């Protein structure tokens, strides 16, 4: 179904005249022009301005090796348009897993070739725009050429000039963590809110500007336009942040503030004029020396994306990010599968048991400890007996895998100690019989799910990765959860730098060689690379359920994430905490900021091919009728219909389970509750469905009465309507099983 | 033969009273005391002061994780002596290869335990002194303890207070290169000479102070004492430099000057008083953030060594550095052997042929080029035909191995481009048939010697190292020459940092697992680790013969290196350039700054178990009678007698070939020539020897008449005397074959 038309050839000379490209249905338009000799673009949606004229360009860094091909002339100005090529593209592709069985990739493209002749250098770059009915992507391309061969990026300066003081849902821009609560302010309110928005308690924090925010950034205009800025296909390039220019901005920053250990980047501000207030400027994550990228032509940047609609539901159903990624590069994908799992995890997070085996040492060298002789602390969770109980539970309830954290030596002193050789990823603690447990699991049709916490010592992980994956193959693991807690080793690097993004990709490729699926925690926020490498079945890269045990997340958290974090790919959010009050079974005083039913809803509203049933078997035992939904719900889909959506308020979505006629509907809301009226138009005509509704009880409330729920059953058909009331912090979950 | 006596137990309280330890024969004495609460030591030799009272200590860095065990209180003062333990040690051990069959390790030791109680922290360190008849070593030890668990080193401040304005042979302290010409000045002349001493043209340069010098530093006092400062057993710790305090010193530096790409370290100067002029203060190589070390207790620093004698020959025969290293950790060493080799190398260095296969691209992605279809440049040296010729030459002349550089894809754009994925270490160019060539070599009793240039992209090397060594095992290679040209990737790191020193050790250990010997070029200067890991058969780590093709090295270069660079271990100096005038066979206008005979002498004067015959077979063909010495000379020894020595003037040494009664004598001198009178006292009584003398002709001169030599033969016996004249830049070589 691939179609490609080259519409317009070479247009010369183009001078100052703007070049335009519109989306297939005409509602999105992007124009390119030169502001003097600086490239700029603007963007409209249904005739309304989305992005005002905004400059494009990169500042390059000087390098002592310049004479050998390392360039230093900025790619900011001095440009002339050499060529403009327009084309159109329309294909439909099938994801290995996803929200829908097929995805249409339909865009009009404009590629602007620019020449820059400065100081006897003749250089050419291409700025490529792809315009969809729900937004656009643009990227810089650097063909191989004599005068642009290797170069260092001081900073990318892609601007996004907003039309006004929009409402924004934002996280503080940080080189090392994404695990903050989302802030909702006007753009003009970011600076005032900034310091209180930083998660200073995180294991690694590196903020750089009081108006620095992360992508994906969701906004809403007073005219009712929803605008989302993010990036797609960020692989061997630094992750982008956005720095807002506001009335108080004196200069664009390029320095750390706060409590990072990286004593590195030199403050440099741009040599170019400051854009107007309400303009976002790209800000890349630096390496240990403060530079943002080492590039070799031919190469490209990731896509810079703007998704836009006047209907919030379109933001959630958009496939723009996935479409801007390369097609799947893994030939045989038969070993990649959706997974529902439980695990030895929540009880450690809550504080009732421990990852480490002994408390005997203030620090350990893992290869020098006689692990069979040390004194066990009695709190080690990953022991044979407990893991077998979890395997039994998984087998009994149709869960595919059991995650076990803390199975391997090194947890005694693993975090934030600049300890390079922290884990070896192959040696189990004495009470974890890796062969016996895998055999036992397999005998019951269950697999164990591997865990590789790297403690952000990436050098150490890369040294052991081949042996670690061989061990997995040997015992029959086919998925690994990786972790990057703490500051990066080598020292001075950051979680979202070019080199770390390359590391995550290296892990993904090595894993693919061993037919291993990857679920990366604390790794960089996803940008749709799961299209190209579908063994990337999940990421954390945001504030997950674990924070409910650390003090909680606001009830609106999960009705923001699908607009922001989930744009780039699925999240291993680990829902399913039915015993929302932790003090009922532990010393942890915290509670989950949803109702019990709200937890069920997340399996539908937070799309992921990897879904955890995160609570303890003994807690599920108390709510087996509600747990039934977790057992029933699919995690791969032929279709998805977003029925209702408003950022930070509510999301309602219906999904058709892969290869079946069954549908599941989830509704989730914020602290204000929500009333849903759901027309079952999407059901097959003439079919009847057994409908089970898991609803908040009338007096349910996420804080005061979270576990009050009502389960009702009826038969429904196309055209019927469901009226459902979500409690404050609640939701609903519906299963529709075709008769 | 191991003997250990504990002489003195616990002595309390010790207060200000100095604690002393003398060498076994009493001629070296070291005293420890507290200057207030700061530790200090001093050292004498035959009653003369070698090191005046000098402070010891470390400044620690603050870390945000301090509350979790990362300390920040300096280990500089606030100390009380808790315990002093004296002991003696005497053992004789057998090196796997070496200058002598056995080595005696005989020292008296003093371990001073110090307590520091500051801010409710109680901490203990040990300063351990080992005193030999030819010098001393001291190190810091950090036992595991509650209040000193993990810590960051801001700077080590070990002082070496000299007694006067000694003559010094020094290299500019540099975090990234050791390939400078040695400077000979008074200590007071270092600052003035500094900038002209820097090798600004090197591929990686990072100097830090105008009085910063490298170790091993050789000095001579006006009283005729020879003093050498170096270090031993530097493994997972940053390499030490020395910063001289002179009359102009305002503060100790901790910053880069010059043209490094690392835009990193913050200038910090010590918070402690400046020591007196003519004091050296240790200065460690920083990581990318400017810090010097991340430590976990229990741990130690390397040994800081001072070798001293009033006889220059003792400096060369000293085994102090080796003795301060740990015994061999490789159980089966049967696969480690001395090696004489030739190689496809010198013709590329000279510029007549090339490492790379094609000139078609300004840059390459090695995995995207179709190497079989690219256009060969016709200058690629590592081709089947040429390598076979070298194999034939090796087989005909009793050489063990043939090094081949440029055999693998990636040389098109390999250096100083911040290119991470520069080589894969497993894919040969199309004209290098790896299987055929290894089979061919083996059929003739010769092995190929592998080459792994990393381009200093250590992350890339570590990613490929296991596959690369597997390939070597598959085809029958048992040795690898590694290279670290250019700035380190990850960016900001330096060749001699803690992390890089760990990398070199990692390589050594991985190699040992595969029974592979390592010859590391551009790696950190050796500190005797070859005792512990004898598969480290060589290092470059100084200005090698290649510089003769780049403009030349002074004639005294090779009569300095044994006093300095060779203290830590053997150098792959690659001698044997008999065609000293490069223009006779190439377009290179340079010449070797020795006579032809001087090249022969180096096989004896520059000890190494790895010796190259570096010239081209066709050049050796012109001088087959002289080449005979290279064929004959051993490269492993049962005994070595240093007969004459003066730094930068001359060295004469006689060595007894391993497992034989044959001796070889080498004499090398500077640009002034030298007359040697050699008494053959060391020969076996009653034995007769066929003596072949390779001498400079009377009118020989390294510049004007380098290839004038005389070969004479006679029979000699114990007690005979040889009178030999070395030309300017010349030398002599003698073989004594027992009848």
PDB file of N, CA and C in Angstrom, chain A residues 63-65 68 70 144 149-150 152 236 259 261 263 266 287-289 291 294 296-298 362-365 413 416-420 459 462-463 466 487 491-492 502 506, chain B residues 63-65 70 144 149-150 204 236 259 261 263 266 287-289 291 294 296-298 362-365 413 416-420 459 462-463 466 487 491-492 502 506:
ATOM      1  N   UNK A  63      36.381  22.892  17.884  1.00  0.00           N
ATOM      2  CA  UNK A  63      37.116  21.696  18.263  1.00  0.00           C
ATOM      3  C   UNK A  63      38.541  21.858  17.784  1.00  0.00           C
ATOM      4  N   UNK A  64      39.468  21.383  18.598  1.00  0.00           N
ATOM      5  CA  UNK A  64      40.868  21.547  18.215  1.00  0.00           C
ATOM      6  C   UNK A  64      41.199  20.789  16.941  1.00  0.00           C
ATOM      7  N   UNK A  65      40.340  19.809  16.610  1.00  0.00           N
ATOM      8  CA  UNK A  65      40.609  19.013  15.421  1.00  0.00           C
ATOM      9  C   UNK A  65      39.942  19.604  14.191  1.00  0.00           C
ATOM     10  N   UNK A  68      40.896  18.882  10.710  1.00  0.00           N
ATOM     11  CA  UNK A  68      40.738  17.530  10.188  1.00  0.00           C
ATOM     12  C   UNK A  68      39.293  17.236   9.825  1.00  0.00           C
ATOM     13  N   UNK A  70      36.472  18.784  11.628  1.00  0.00           N
ATOM     14  CA  UNK A  70      35.525  19.136  12.675  1.00  0.00           C
ATOM     15  C   UNK A  70      35.147  20.595  12.467  1.00  0.00           C
ATOM     16  N   UNK A 144      26.373  13.804   3.512  1.00  0.00           N
ATOM     17  CA  UNK A 144      27.831  13.710   3.516  1.00  0.00           C
ATOM     18  C   UNK A 144      28.394  14.692   2.486  1.00  0.00           C
ATOM     19  N   UNK A 149      31.480  17.207   7.686  1.00  0.00           N
ATOM     20  CA  UNK A 149      31.873  15.816   7.726  1.00  0.00           C
ATOM     21  C   UNK A 149      31.678  15.304   9.154  1.00  0.00           C
ATOM     22  N   UNK A 150      32.454  15.843  10.066  1.00  0.00           N
ATOM     23  CA  UNK A 150      32.231  15.615  11.495  1.00  0.00           C
ATOM     24  C   UNK A 150      31.985  16.979  12.120  1.00  0.00           C
ATOM     25  N   UNK A 152      30.518  19.127  15.983  1.00  0.00           N
ATOM     26  CA  UNK A 152      30.096  19.081  17.385  1.00  0.00           C
ATOM     27  C   UNK A 152      28.970  20.088  17.593  1.00  0.00           C
ATOM     28  N   UNK A 236      20.631   8.134  18.244  1.00  0.00           N
ATOM     29  CA  UNK A 236      22.010   8.505  18.588  1.00  0.00           C
ATOM     30  C   UNK A 236      22.124  10.026  18.618  1.00  0.00           C
ATOM     31  N   UNK A 259      21.416  20.300  42.351  1.00  0.00           N
ATOM     32  CA  UNK A 259      22.333  19.476  43.129  1.00  0.00           C
ATOM     33  C   UNK A 259      23.007  18.367  42.342  1.00  0.00           C
ATOM     34  N   UNK A 261      25.857  16.155  40.540  1.00  0.00           N
ATOM     35  CA  UNK A 261      27.277  15.918  40.743  1.00  0.00           C
ATOM     36  C   UNK A 261      28.120  16.334  39.562  1.00  0.00           C
ATOM     37  N   UNK A 263      29.928  18.534  37.591  1.00  0.00           N
ATOM     38  CA  UNK A 263      30.380  19.904  37.824  1.00  0.00           C
ATOM     39  C   UNK A 263      30.828  20.504  36.504  1.00  0.00           C
ATOM     40  N   UNK A 266      30.043  24.462  30.926  1.00  0.00           N
ATOM     41  CA  UNK A 266      30.354  25.874  30.999  1.00  0.00           C
ATOM     42  C   UNK A 266      29.110  26.651  30.617  1.00  0.00           C
ATOM     43  N   UNK A 287      26.752  16.215  27.234  1.00  0.00           N
ATOM     44  CA  UNK A 287      27.651  15.171  27.714  1.00  0.00           C
ATOM     45  C   UNK A 287      28.471  15.725  28.887  1.00  0.00           C
ATOM     46  N   UNK A 288      29.466  14.984  29.331  1.00  0.00           N
ATOM     47  CA  UNK A 288      30.218  15.382  30.523  1.00  0.00           C
ATOM     48  C   UNK A 288      30.990  16.684  30.325  1.00  0.00           C
ATOM     49  N   UNK A 289      31.234  17.060  29.093  1.00  0.00           N
ATOM     50  CA  UNK A 289      31.971  18.302  28.863  1.00  0.00           C
ATOM     51  C   UNK A 289      31.041  19.453  28.547  1.00  0.00           C
ATOM     52  N   UNK A 291      28.989  19.578  25.966  1.00  0.00           N
ATOM     53  CA  UNK A 291      28.568  19.597  24.563  1.00  0.00           C
ATOM     54  C   UNK A 291      27.346  18.702  24.373  1.00  0.00           C
ATOM     55  N   UNK A 294      28.066  14.783  19.032  1.00  0.00           N
ATOM     56  CA  UNK A 294      29.177  14.554  18.096  1.00  0.00           C
ATOM     57  C   UNK A 294      28.552  13.886  16.880  1.00  0.00           C
ATOM     58  N   UNK A 296      28.449  12.686  12.697  1.00  0.00           N
ATOM     59  CA  UNK A 296      29.140  12.310  11.465  1.00  0.00           C
ATOM     60  C   UNK A 296      28.113  12.302  10.341  1.00  0.00           C
ATOM     61  N   UNK A 297      28.392  13.026   9.262  1.00  0.00           N
ATOM     62  CA  UNK A 297      27.482  12.994   8.121  1.00  0.00           C
ATOM     63  C   UNK A 297      27.710  11.719   7.313  1.00  0.00           C
ATOM     64  N   UNK A 298      26.704  11.180   6.627  1.00  0.00           N
ATOM     65  CA  UNK A 298      25.332  11.662   6.592  1.00  0.00           C
ATOM     66  C   UNK A 298      24.592  11.304   7.877  1.00  0.00           C
ATOM     67  N   UNK A 362      29.112  -2.608  55.530  1.00  0.00           N
ATOM     68  CA  UNK A 362      28.825  -1.243  55.100  1.00  0.00           C
ATOM     69  C   UNK A 362      28.989  -1.085  53.589  1.00  0.00           C
ATOM     70  N   UNK A 363      29.794  -1.942  52.991  1.00  0.00           N
ATOM     71  CA  UNK A 363      29.925  -1.963  51.531  1.00  0.00           C
ATOM     72  C   UNK A 363      30.466  -3.325  51.139  1.00  0.00           C
ATOM     73  N   UNK A 364      30.228  -3.718  49.892  1.00  0.00           N
ATOM     74  CA  UNK A 364      30.716  -5.030  49.447  1.00  0.00           C
ATOM     75  C   UNK A 364      31.436  -4.914  48.110  1.00  0.00           C
ATOM     76  N   UNK A 365      32.470  -5.731  47.959  1.00  0.00           N
ATOM     77  CA  UNK A 365      32.995  -6.041  46.631  1.00  0.00           C
ATOM     78  C   UNK A 365      32.370  -7.380  46.260  1.00  0.00           C
ATOM     79  N   UNK A 413      24.844  -2.441  48.556  1.00  0.00           N
ATOM     80  CA  UNK A 413      25.276  -1.027  48.465  1.00  0.00           C
ATOM     81  C   UNK A 413      25.334  -0.632  47.003  1.00  0.00           C
ATOM     82  N   UNK A 416      23.976   5.139  43.986  1.00  0.00           N
ATOM     83  CA  UNK A 416      24.505   6.473  44.227  1.00  0.00           C
ATOM     84  C   UNK A 416      25.780   6.503  45.045  1.00  0.00           C
ATOM     85  N   UNK A 417      26.661   5.565  44.789  1.00  0.00           N
ATOM     86  CA  UNK A 417      27.930   5.536  45.513  1.00  0.00           C
ATOM     87  C   UNK A 417      29.115   5.614  44.542  1.00  0.00           C
ATOM     88  N   UNK A 418      28.849   5.952  43.309  1.00  0.00           N
ATOM     89  CA  UNK A 418      29.902   5.958  42.275  1.00  0.00           C
ATOM     90  C   UNK A 418      30.643   4.626  42.266  1.00  0.00           C
ATOM     91  N   UNK A 419      29.863   3.578  42.441  1.00  0.00           N
ATOM     92  CA  UNK A 419      30.442   2.238  42.449  1.00  0.00           C
ATOM     93  C   UNK A 419      30.280   1.640  41.063  1.00  0.00           C
ATOM     94  N   UNK A 420      31.370   1.439  40.386  1.00  0.00           N
ATOM     95  CA  UNK A 420      31.292   0.949  39.008  1.00  0.00           C
ATOM     96  C   UNK A 420      30.878  -0.513  38.950  1.00  0.00           C
ATOM     97  N   UNK A 459      28.871   1.436  32.033  1.00  0.00           N
ATOM     98  CA  UNK A 459      30.090   0.749  31.597  1.00  0.00           C
ATOM     99  C   UNK A 459      30.082  -0.681  32.125  1.00  0.00           C
ATOM    100  N   UNK A 462      27.536  -2.794  30.186  1.00  0.00           N
ATOM    101  CA  UNK A 462      28.014  -3.180  28.853  1.00  0.00           C
ATOM    102  C   UNK A 462      29.096  -4.267  28.939  1.00  0.00           C
ATOM    103  N   UNK A 463      29.903  -4.222  29.995  1.00  0.00           N
ATOM    104  CA  UNK A 463      30.923  -5.258  30.146  1.00  0.00           C
ATOM    105  C   UNK A 463      30.305  -6.640  30.365  1.00  0.00           C
ATOM    106  N   UNK A 466      26.680  -9.359  27.454  1.00  0.00           N
ATOM    107  CA  UNK A 466      26.620 -10.578  26.634  1.00  0.00           C
ATOM    108  C   UNK A 466      26.463 -11.818  27.519  1.00  0.00           C
ATOM    109  N   UNK A 487      23.098   8.521  39.545  1.00  0.00           N
ATOM    110  CA  UNK A 487      23.875   9.264  38.564  1.00  0.00           C
ATOM    111  C   UNK A 487      24.674   8.310  37.677  1.00  0.00           C
ATOM    112  N   UNK A 491      31.185   9.085  35.152  1.00  0.00           N
ATOM    113  CA  UNK A 491      30.828  10.315  35.851  1.00  0.00           C
ATOM    114  C   UNK A 491      30.715  11.503  34.902  1.00  0.00           C
ATOM    115  N   UNK A 492      29.702  12.335  35.164  1.00  0.00           N
ATOM    116  CA  UNK A 492      29.547  13.548  34.378  1.00  0.00           C
ATOM    117  C   UNK A 492      28.546  13.386  33.252  1.00  0.00           C
ATOM    118  N   UNK A 502      22.464   6.325  22.968  1.00  0.00           N
ATOM    119  CA  UNK A 502      23.122   5.260  22.211  1.00  0.00           C
ATOM    120  C   UNK A 502      23.216   3.985  23.034  1.00  0.00           C
ATOM    121  N   UNK A 506      21.908   0.357  22.157  1.00  0.00           N
ATOM    122  CA  UNK A 506      22.842  -0.777  22.140  1.00  0.00           C
ATOM    123  C   UNK A 506      22.248  -1.951  22.919  1.00  0.00           C
TER     124      UNK A 506
ATOM    125  N   UNK B  63      30.135  15.572  47.982  1.00  0.00           N
ATOM    126  CA  UNK B  63      29.242  14.829  47.109  1.00  0.00           C
ATOM    127  C   UNK B  63      27.847  14.954  47.661  1.00  0.00           C
ATOM    128  N   UNK B  64      26.880  15.086  46.763  1.00  0.00           N
ATOM    129  CA  UNK B  64      25.506  15.249  47.240  1.00  0.00           C
ATOM    130  C   UNK B  64      25.023  14.031  48.005  1.00  0.00           C
ATOM    131  N   UNK B  65      25.694  12.899  47.772  1.00  0.00           N
ATOM    132  CA  UNK B  65      25.270  11.670  48.444  1.00  0.00           C
ATOM    133  C   UNK B  65      25.982  11.474  49.773  1.00  0.00           C
ATOM    134  N   UNK B  70      29.220   9.011  51.469  1.00  0.00           N
ATOM    135  CA  UNK B  70      30.251   9.685  50.696  1.00  0.00           C
ATOM    136  C   UNK B  70      30.824  10.797  51.568  1.00  0.00           C
ATOM    137  N   UNK B 144      38.081  -0.745  55.723  1.00  0.00           N
ATOM    138  CA  UNK B 144      36.625  -0.603  55.730  1.00  0.00           C
ATOM    139  C   UNK B 144      36.186  -0.169  57.130  1.00  0.00           C
ATOM    140  N   UNK B 149      33.715   4.997  53.948  1.00  0.00           N
ATOM    141  CA  UNK B 149      33.115   3.875  53.251  1.00  0.00           C
ATOM    142  C   UNK B 149      33.283   4.098  51.748  1.00  0.00           C
ATOM    143  N   UNK B 150      32.629   5.107  51.229  1.00  0.00           N
ATOM    144  CA  UNK B 150      32.866   5.574  49.867  1.00  0.00           C
ATOM    145  C   UNK B 150      33.337   7.021  49.969  1.00  0.00           C
ATOM    146  N   UNK B 204      46.608  14.101  21.265  1.00  0.00           N
ATOM    147  CA  UNK B 204      45.840  14.400  22.470  1.00  0.00           C
ATOM    148  C   UNK B 204      46.782  15.029  23.482  1.00  0.00           C
ATOM    149  N   UNK B 236      43.422   0.617  39.852  1.00  0.00           N
ATOM    150  CA  UNK B 236      42.134   1.307  39.790  1.00  0.00           C
ATOM    151  C   UNK B 236      42.253   2.659  40.508  1.00  0.00           C
ATOM    152  N   UNK B 259      45.384  22.949  24.745  1.00  0.00           N
ATOM    153  CA  UNK B 259      44.388  22.758  23.703  1.00  0.00           C
ATOM    154  C   UNK B 259      43.526  21.520  23.883  1.00  0.00           C
ATOM    155  N   UNK B 261      40.328  19.166  24.520  1.00  0.00           N
ATOM    156  CA  UNK B 261      38.897  19.265  24.286  1.00  0.00           C
ATOM    157  C   UNK B 261      38.091  19.177  25.560  1.00  0.00           C
ATOM    158  N   UNK B 263      36.588  20.384  28.427  1.00  0.00           N
ATOM    159  CA  UNK B 263      36.352  21.744  28.914  1.00  0.00           C
ATOM    160  C   UNK B 263      35.930  21.695  30.371  1.00  0.00           C
ATOM    161  N   UNK B 266      37.112  22.284  37.101  1.00  0.00           N
ATOM    162  CA  UNK B 266      37.038  23.596  37.739  1.00  0.00           C
ATOM    163  C   UNK B 266      38.368  23.878  38.398  1.00  0.00           C
ATOM    164  N   UNK B 287      38.983  12.877  36.159  1.00  0.00           N
ATOM    165  CA  UNK B 287      37.944  12.344  35.280  1.00  0.00           C
ATOM    166  C   UNK B 287      37.258  13.514  34.567  1.00  0.00           C
ATOM    167  N   UNK B 288      36.186  13.231  33.867  1.00  0.00           N
ATOM    168  CA  UNK B 288      35.548  14.263  33.052  1.00  0.00           C
ATOM    169  C   UNK B 288      34.986  15.408  33.883  1.00  0.00           C
ATOM    170  N   UNK B 289      34.742  15.174  35.162  1.00  0.00           N
ATOM    171  CA  UNK B 289      34.190  16.241  35.993  1.00  0.00           C
ATOM    172  C   UNK B 289      35.272  16.946  36.790  1.00  0.00           C
ATOM    173  N   UNK B 291      37.229  15.501  39.022  1.00  0.00           N
ATOM    174  CA  UNK B 291      37.585  14.771  40.235  1.00  0.00           C
ATOM    175  C   UNK B 291      38.647  13.716  39.925  1.00  0.00           C
ATOM    176  N   UNK B 294      37.131   7.871  42.703  1.00  0.00           N
ATOM    177  CA  UNK B 294      35.970   7.400  43.460  1.00  0.00           C
ATOM    178  C   UNK B 294      36.429   6.136  44.166  1.00  0.00           C
ATOM    179  N   UNK B 296      36.205   3.047  47.245  1.00  0.00           N
ATOM    180  CA  UNK B 296      35.413   2.234  48.164  1.00  0.00           C
ATOM    181  C   UNK B 296      36.374   1.525  49.104  1.00  0.00           C
ATOM    182  N   UNK B 297      36.181   1.668  50.393  1.00  0.00           N
ATOM    183  CA  UNK B 297      37.024   0.951  51.347  1.00  0.00           C
ATOM    184  C   UNK B 297      36.572  -0.497  51.450  1.00  0.00           C
ATOM    185  N   UNK B 298      37.462  -1.445  51.742  1.00  0.00           N
ATOM    186  CA  UNK B 298      38.888  -1.252  51.940  1.00  0.00           C
ATOM    187  C   UNK B 298      39.613  -1.055  50.617  1.00  0.00           C
ATOM    188  N   UNK B 362      34.870  10.710   2.423  1.00  0.00           N
ATOM    189  CA  UNK B 362      35.362  11.632   3.446  1.00  0.00           C
ATOM    190  C   UNK B 362      35.165  11.060   4.845  1.00  0.00           C
ATOM    191  N   UNK B 363      34.208  10.162   4.979  1.00  0.00           N
ATOM    192  CA  UNK B 363      34.019   9.460   6.255  1.00  0.00           C
ATOM    193  C   UNK B 363      33.258   8.184   5.954  1.00  0.00           C
ATOM    194  N   UNK B 364      33.366   7.211   6.854  1.00  0.00           N
ATOM    195  CA  UNK B 364      32.659   5.945   6.624  1.00  0.00           C
ATOM    196  C   UNK B 364      31.907   5.502   7.878  1.00  0.00           C
ATOM    197  N   UNK B 365      30.772   4.880   7.663  1.00  0.00           N
ATOM    198  CA  UNK B 365      30.136   4.053   8.694  1.00  0.00           C
ATOM    199  C   UNK B 365      30.537   2.624   8.340  1.00  0.00           C
ATOM    200  N   UNK B 413      38.810   6.840   8.423  1.00  0.00           N
ATOM    201  CA  UNK B 413      38.603   8.089   9.191  1.00  0.00           C
ATOM    202  C   UNK B 413      38.563   7.739  10.670  1.00  0.00           C
ATOM    203  N   UNK B 416      40.671  11.030  16.069  1.00  0.00           N
ATOM    204  CA  UNK B 416      40.359  12.383  16.528  1.00  0.00           C
ATOM    205  C   UNK B 416      39.136  12.996  15.883  1.00  0.00           C
ATOM    206  N   UNK B 417      38.124  12.200  15.687  1.00  0.00           N
ATOM    207  CA  UNK B 417      36.890  12.705  15.087  1.00  0.00           C
ATOM    208  C   UNK B 417      35.693  12.486  16.008  1.00  0.00           C
ATOM    209  N   UNK B 418      35.969  12.135  17.250  1.00  0.00           N
ATOM    210  CA  UNK B 418      34.894  11.821  18.193  1.00  0.00           C
ATOM    211  C   UNK B 418      33.958  10.786  17.579  1.00  0.00           C
ATOM    212  N   UNK B 419      34.566   9.821  16.900  1.00  0.00           N
ATOM    213  CA  UNK B 419      33.777   8.770  16.263  1.00  0.00           C
ATOM    214  C   UNK B 419      33.779   7.559  17.174  1.00  0.00           C
ATOM    215  N   UNK B 420      32.645   7.228  17.701  1.00  0.00           N
ATOM    216  CA  UNK B 420      32.597   6.126  18.661  1.00  0.00           C
ATOM    217  C   UNK B 420      32.769   4.775  17.996  1.00  0.00           C
ATOM    218  N   UNK B 459      34.793   2.802  24.904  1.00  0.00           N
ATOM    219  CA  UNK B 459      33.477   2.187  25.001  1.00  0.00           C
ATOM    220  C   UNK B 459      33.275   1.209  23.848  1.00  0.00           C
ATOM    221  N   UNK B 462      35.385  -1.952  24.419  1.00  0.00           N
ATOM    222  CA  UNK B 462      34.801  -2.853  25.418  1.00  0.00           C
ATOM    223  C   UNK B 462      33.574  -3.579  24.860  1.00  0.00           C
ATOM    224  N   UNK B 463      32.822  -2.901  23.987  1.00  0.00           N
ATOM    225  CA  UNK B 463      31.659  -3.565  23.393  1.00  0.00           C
ATOM    226  C   UNK B 463      32.071  -4.739  22.501  1.00  0.00           C
ATOM    227  N   UNK B 466      35.117  -9.054  23.585  1.00  0.00           N
ATOM    228  CA  UNK B 466      34.947 -10.508  23.709  1.00  0.00           C
ATOM    229  C   UNK B 466      34.943 -11.171  22.336  1.00  0.00           C
ATOM    230  N   UNK B 487      41.874  11.655  21.536  1.00  0.00           N
ATOM    231  CA  UNK B 487      41.176  11.932  22.789  1.00  0.00           C
ATOM    232  C   UNK B 487      40.204  10.815  23.136  1.00  0.00           C
ATOM    233  N   UNK B 491      33.806  11.258  25.990  1.00  0.00           N
ATOM    234  CA  UNK B 491      34.374  12.601  25.957  1.00  0.00           C
ATOM    235  C   UNK B 491      34.625  13.151  27.360  1.00  0.00           C
ATOM    236  N   UNK B 492      35.757  13.827  27.487  1.00  0.00           N
ATOM    237  CA  UNK B 492      36.077  14.472  28.755  1.00  0.00           C
ATOM    238  C   UNK B 492      37.000  13.638  29.615  1.00  0.00           C
ATOM    239  N   UNK B 502      41.519   1.637  34.930  1.00  0.00           N
ATOM    240  CA  UNK B 502      40.686   0.451  35.105  1.00  0.00           C
ATOM    241  C   UNK B 502      40.425  -0.237  33.765  1.00  0.00           C
ATOM    242  N   UNK B 506      41.131  -3.980  32.723  1.00  0.00           N
ATOM    243  CA  UNK B 506      40.032  -4.816  32.225  1.00  0.00           C
ATOM    244  C   UNK B 506      40.462  -5.554  30.954  1.00  0.00           C
TER     245      UNK B 506
END
